[in-house]
GROMACS .gro file of C-alpha atoms in nm:
model
  190
    1UNK     CA    1  20.402   9.286   8.033
    2UNK     CA    2  20.094   9.446   8.194
    3UNK     CA    3  19.806   9.267   8.125
    4UNK     CA    4  19.427   9.334   8.134
    5UNK     CA    5  19.220   9.304   8.379
    6UNK     CA    6  18.979   9.066   8.253
    7UNK     CA    7  19.306   8.795   8.243
    8UNK     CA    8  19.319   8.826   8.622
    9UNK     CA    9  18.930   8.870   8.674
   10UNK     CA   10  18.917   8.539   8.499
   11UNK     CA   11  19.182   8.381   8.692
   12UNK     CA   12  19.106   8.539   9.036
   13UNK     CA   13  18.701   8.321   8.959
   14UNK     CA   14  18.881   8.033   8.876
   15UNK     CA   15  19.028   7.993   9.180
   16UNK     CA   16  18.763   8.112   9.387
   17UNK     CA   17  18.546   7.758   9.188
   18UNK     CA   18  18.892   7.581   9.213
   19UNK     CA   19  18.857   7.586   9.535
   20UNK     CA   20  18.538   7.518   9.554
   21UNK     CA   21  18.456   7.266   9.303
   22UNK     CA   22  18.641   6.958   9.176
   23UNK     CA   23  18.905   7.011   8.866
   24UNK     CA   24  18.775   6.894   8.574
   25UNK     CA   25  19.110   6.729   8.540
   26UNK     CA   26  19.043   6.596   8.848
   27UNK     CA   27  18.713   6.484   8.784
   28UNK     CA   28  18.841   6.292   8.411
   29UNK     CA   29  19.109   6.146   8.632
   30UNK     CA   30  18.855   6.011   8.840
   31UNK     CA   31  18.604   5.846   8.649
   32UNK     CA   32  18.297   5.979   8.841
   33UNK     CA   33  17.974   5.780   8.794
   34UNK     CA   34  17.638   6.084   8.711
   35UNK     CA   35  17.360   5.856   8.988
   36UNK     CA   36  17.051   6.095   9.075
   37UNK     CA   37  17.232   6.396   8.878
   38UNK     CA   38  17.535   6.353   9.069
   39UNK     CA   39  17.846   6.288   9.022
   40UNK     CA   40  17.999   6.005   9.237
   41UNK     CA   41  18.367   6.132   9.351
   42UNK     CA   42  18.581   5.745   9.358
   43UNK     CA   43  18.789   5.950   9.670
   44UNK     CA   44  18.454   6.005   9.911
   45UNK     CA   45  18.299   5.774  10.044
   46UNK     CA   46  17.957   5.559  10.006
   47UNK     CA   47  17.823   5.786  10.198
   48UNK     CA   48  18.003   6.163  10.103
   49UNK     CA   49  17.871   6.092   9.784
   50UNK     CA   50  17.506   5.889   9.854
   51UNK     CA   51  17.322   6.241  10.021
   52UNK     CA   52  17.437   6.436   9.635
   53UNK     CA   53  17.221   6.189   9.463
   54UNK     CA   54  16.863   6.310   9.400
   55UNK     CA   55  16.703   5.938   9.358
   56UNK     CA   56  16.888   5.819   9.674
   57UNK     CA   57  16.739   6.093   9.926
   58UNK     CA   58  16.492   5.760  10.107
   59UNK     CA   59  16.748   5.550  10.143
   60UNK     CA   60  17.002   5.833  10.302
   61UNK     CA   61  16.740   5.804  10.577
   62UNK     CA   62  16.676   5.542  10.653
   63UNK     CA   63  16.978   5.523  10.683
   64UNK     CA   64  17.020   5.823  10.899
   65UNK     CA   65  16.818   5.701  11.119
   66UNK     CA   66  16.912   5.321  11.110
   67UNK     CA   67  17.241   5.489  11.271
   68UNK     CA   68  17.465   5.331  10.987
   69UNK     CA   69  17.667   5.615  10.865
   70UNK     CA   70  17.954   5.601  11.047
   71UNK     CA   71  17.974   5.222  10.978
   72UNK     CA   72  17.888   5.299  10.544
   73UNK     CA   73  18.167   5.568  10.646
   74UNK     CA   74  18.394   5.338  10.780
   75UNK     CA   75  18.709   5.105  10.576
   76UNK     CA   76  18.478   4.906  10.448
   77UNK     CA   77  18.523   4.760  10.199
   78UNK     CA   78  18.171   4.711  10.153
   79UNK     CA   79  17.958   4.622   9.818
   80UNK     CA   80  17.579   4.805   9.846
   81UNK     CA   81  17.299   4.717   9.626
   82UNK     CA   82  17.160   5.097   9.634
   83UNK     CA   83  16.749   5.116   9.612
   84UNK     CA   84  16.644   5.448   9.443
   85UNK     CA   85  16.352   5.606   9.576
   86UNK     CA   86  16.095   5.416   9.309
   87UNK     CA   87  16.265   5.109   9.468
   88UNK     CA   88  16.079   5.202   9.816
   89UNK     CA   89  15.786   5.354   9.643
   90UNK     CA   90  15.646   5.014   9.509
   91UNK     CA   91  15.655   4.887   9.926
   92UNK     CA   92  15.335   4.862  10.031
   93UNK     CA   93  15.204   5.165  10.183
   94UNK     CA   94  15.277   5.286  10.425
   95UNK     CA   95  15.593   5.038  10.501
   96UNK     CA   96  15.900   5.278  10.480
   97UNK     CA   97  15.684   5.521  10.759
   98UNK     CA   98  15.642   5.245  10.860
   99UNK     CA   99  16.002   5.142  10.926
  100UNK     CA  100  16.139   5.507  10.997
  101UNK     CA  101  15.977   5.473  11.327
  102UNK     CA  102  16.241   5.468  11.587
  103UNK     CA  103  16.079   5.216  11.733
  104UNK     CA  104  16.156   4.961  11.407
  105UNK     CA  105  16.541   5.069  11.393
  106UNK     CA  106  16.625   4.654  11.426
  107UNK     CA  107  16.376   4.584  11.136
  108UNK     CA  108  16.524   4.877  10.950
  109UNK     CA  109  16.916   4.833  10.962
  110UNK     CA  110  16.814   4.414  10.919
  111UNK     CA  111  16.642   4.557  10.625
  112UNK     CA  112  16.938   4.801  10.517
  113UNK     CA  113  17.252   4.544  10.548
  114UNK     CA  114  17.073   4.273  10.371
  115UNK     CA  115  17.198   4.548  10.136
  116UNK     CA  116  17.501   4.512  10.197
  117UNK     CA  117  17.799   4.246  10.148
  118UNK     CA  118  18.181   4.253  10.245
  119UNK     CA  119  18.401   4.313   9.981
  120UNK     CA  120  18.439   4.563   9.688
  121UNK     CA  121  18.255   4.290   9.451
  122UNK     CA  122  18.247   4.464   9.065
  123UNK     CA  123  17.969   4.351   8.845
  124UNK     CA  124  18.287   4.158   8.698
  125UNK     CA  125  18.295   3.993   9.006
  126UNK     CA  126  17.940   3.989   9.041
  127UNK     CA  127  17.947   3.826   8.637
  128UNK     CA  128  18.141   3.605   8.661
  129UNK     CA  129  18.031   3.449   9.060
  130UNK     CA  130  17.728   3.379   8.854
  131UNK     CA  131  17.848   3.168   8.542
  132UNK     CA  132  18.127   3.045   8.762
  133UNK     CA  133  17.762   2.851   8.952
  134UNK     CA  134  17.525   2.809   8.648
  135UNK     CA  135  17.428   3.217   8.629
  136UNK     CA  136  17.284   3.155   8.973
  137UNK     CA  137  17.607   3.249   9.286
  138UNK     CA  138  17.481   3.352   9.672
  139UNK     CA  139  17.635   3.635   9.813
  140UNK     CA  140  17.656   3.621  10.189
  141UNK     CA  141  17.477   4.008  10.363
  142UNK     CA  142  17.690   4.135  10.618
  143UNK     CA  143  17.264   4.100  10.766
  144UNK     CA  144  17.293   3.724  10.825
  145UNK     CA  145  17.107   3.558  10.503
  146UNK     CA  146  17.219   3.533  10.132
  147UNK     CA  147  17.119   3.689   9.814
  148UNK     CA  148  17.068   3.551   9.474
  149UNK     CA  149  17.296   3.709   9.220
  150UNK     CA  150  17.209   3.577   8.866
  151UNK     CA  151  17.387   3.701   8.549
  152UNK     CA  152  17.213   3.703   8.207
  153UNK     CA  153  17.432   3.847   7.907
  154UNK     CA  154  17.512   4.208   8.015
  155UNK     CA  155  17.266   4.157   8.301
  156UNK     CA  156  17.213   4.121   8.679
  157UNK     CA  157  16.969   3.993   8.913
  158UNK     CA  158  16.944   4.051   9.247
  159UNK     CA  159  16.741   3.733   9.387
  160UNK     CA  160  16.631   3.828   9.750
  161UNK     CA  161  16.508   3.597  10.055
  162UNK     CA  162  16.154   3.634   9.963
  163UNK     CA  163  16.168   3.549   9.629
  164UNK     CA  164  16.156   3.953   9.527
  165UNK     CA  165  16.348   4.062   9.195
  166UNK     CA  166  16.603   4.356   9.163
  167UNK     CA  167  16.774   4.495   8.890
  168UNK     CA  168  17.055   4.644   8.872
  169UNK     CA  169  17.013   4.952   8.631
  170UNK     CA  170  17.381   5.157   8.753
  171UNK     CA  171  17.750   4.890   8.769
  172UNK     CA  172  18.028   5.037   8.905
  173UNK     CA  173  17.957   5.331   9.136
  174UNK     CA  174  18.312   5.222   9.254
  175UNK     CA  175  18.352   5.452   9.657
  176UNK     CA  176  18.685   5.538   9.852
  177UNK     CA  177  18.490   5.201  10.038
  178UNK     CA  178  18.347   4.993   9.836
  179UNK     CA  179  18.130   5.008   9.544
  180UNK     CA  180  17.821   5.098   9.490
  181UNK     CA  181  17.537   4.926   9.259
  182UNK     CA  182  17.196   5.094   9.253
  183UNK     CA  183  16.889   4.896   9.161
  184UNK     CA  184  16.516   4.901   9.110
  185UNK     CA  185  16.381   4.720   9.467
  186UNK     CA  186  16.410   4.672   9.796
  187UNK     CA  187  16.640   4.388   9.853
  188UNK     CA  188  16.402   4.175  10.220
  189UNK     CA  189  16.521   3.972  10.406
  190UNK     CA  190  16.334   3.622  10.447
   0.00000   0.00000   0.00000
């Protein structure tokens, strides 16, 4: 049986595109979440996904400056409260630029690791922990200090050591080595 050239060309194009991009079936199977205009794939690690989010370019730059890329590509698992570019923009003018200077690396590492909790904690895990403790639960961060998670209805708020609140705006962005919850403010250790 002879196939028209258009069928062959369409098949060849589909094969070429399939090699460059994940298939629709893969995207459906993985149940991607869109963050910053990009799908986040559960089969990829935190760094592999974060670099594609246009809403997290400041966070990615900070992670690189702090030398934490290898850690966040590691096996984990990690729960990351990921501030958006808009969250970083809420900080006093010059704060981000100051933290990105090489001599401020120790402070930058402290701020970033304060956004990371060991383990893979879903929104349900966080809500259950809070509800089992009168609406709030303490989480020990990789930095060493605690965050407080508060659950009201289906909303999660994360409180830092200075009393600042950050709302979780996108929950359960699962990764191969953990989970990301997008937050609207930068959390600060004491």
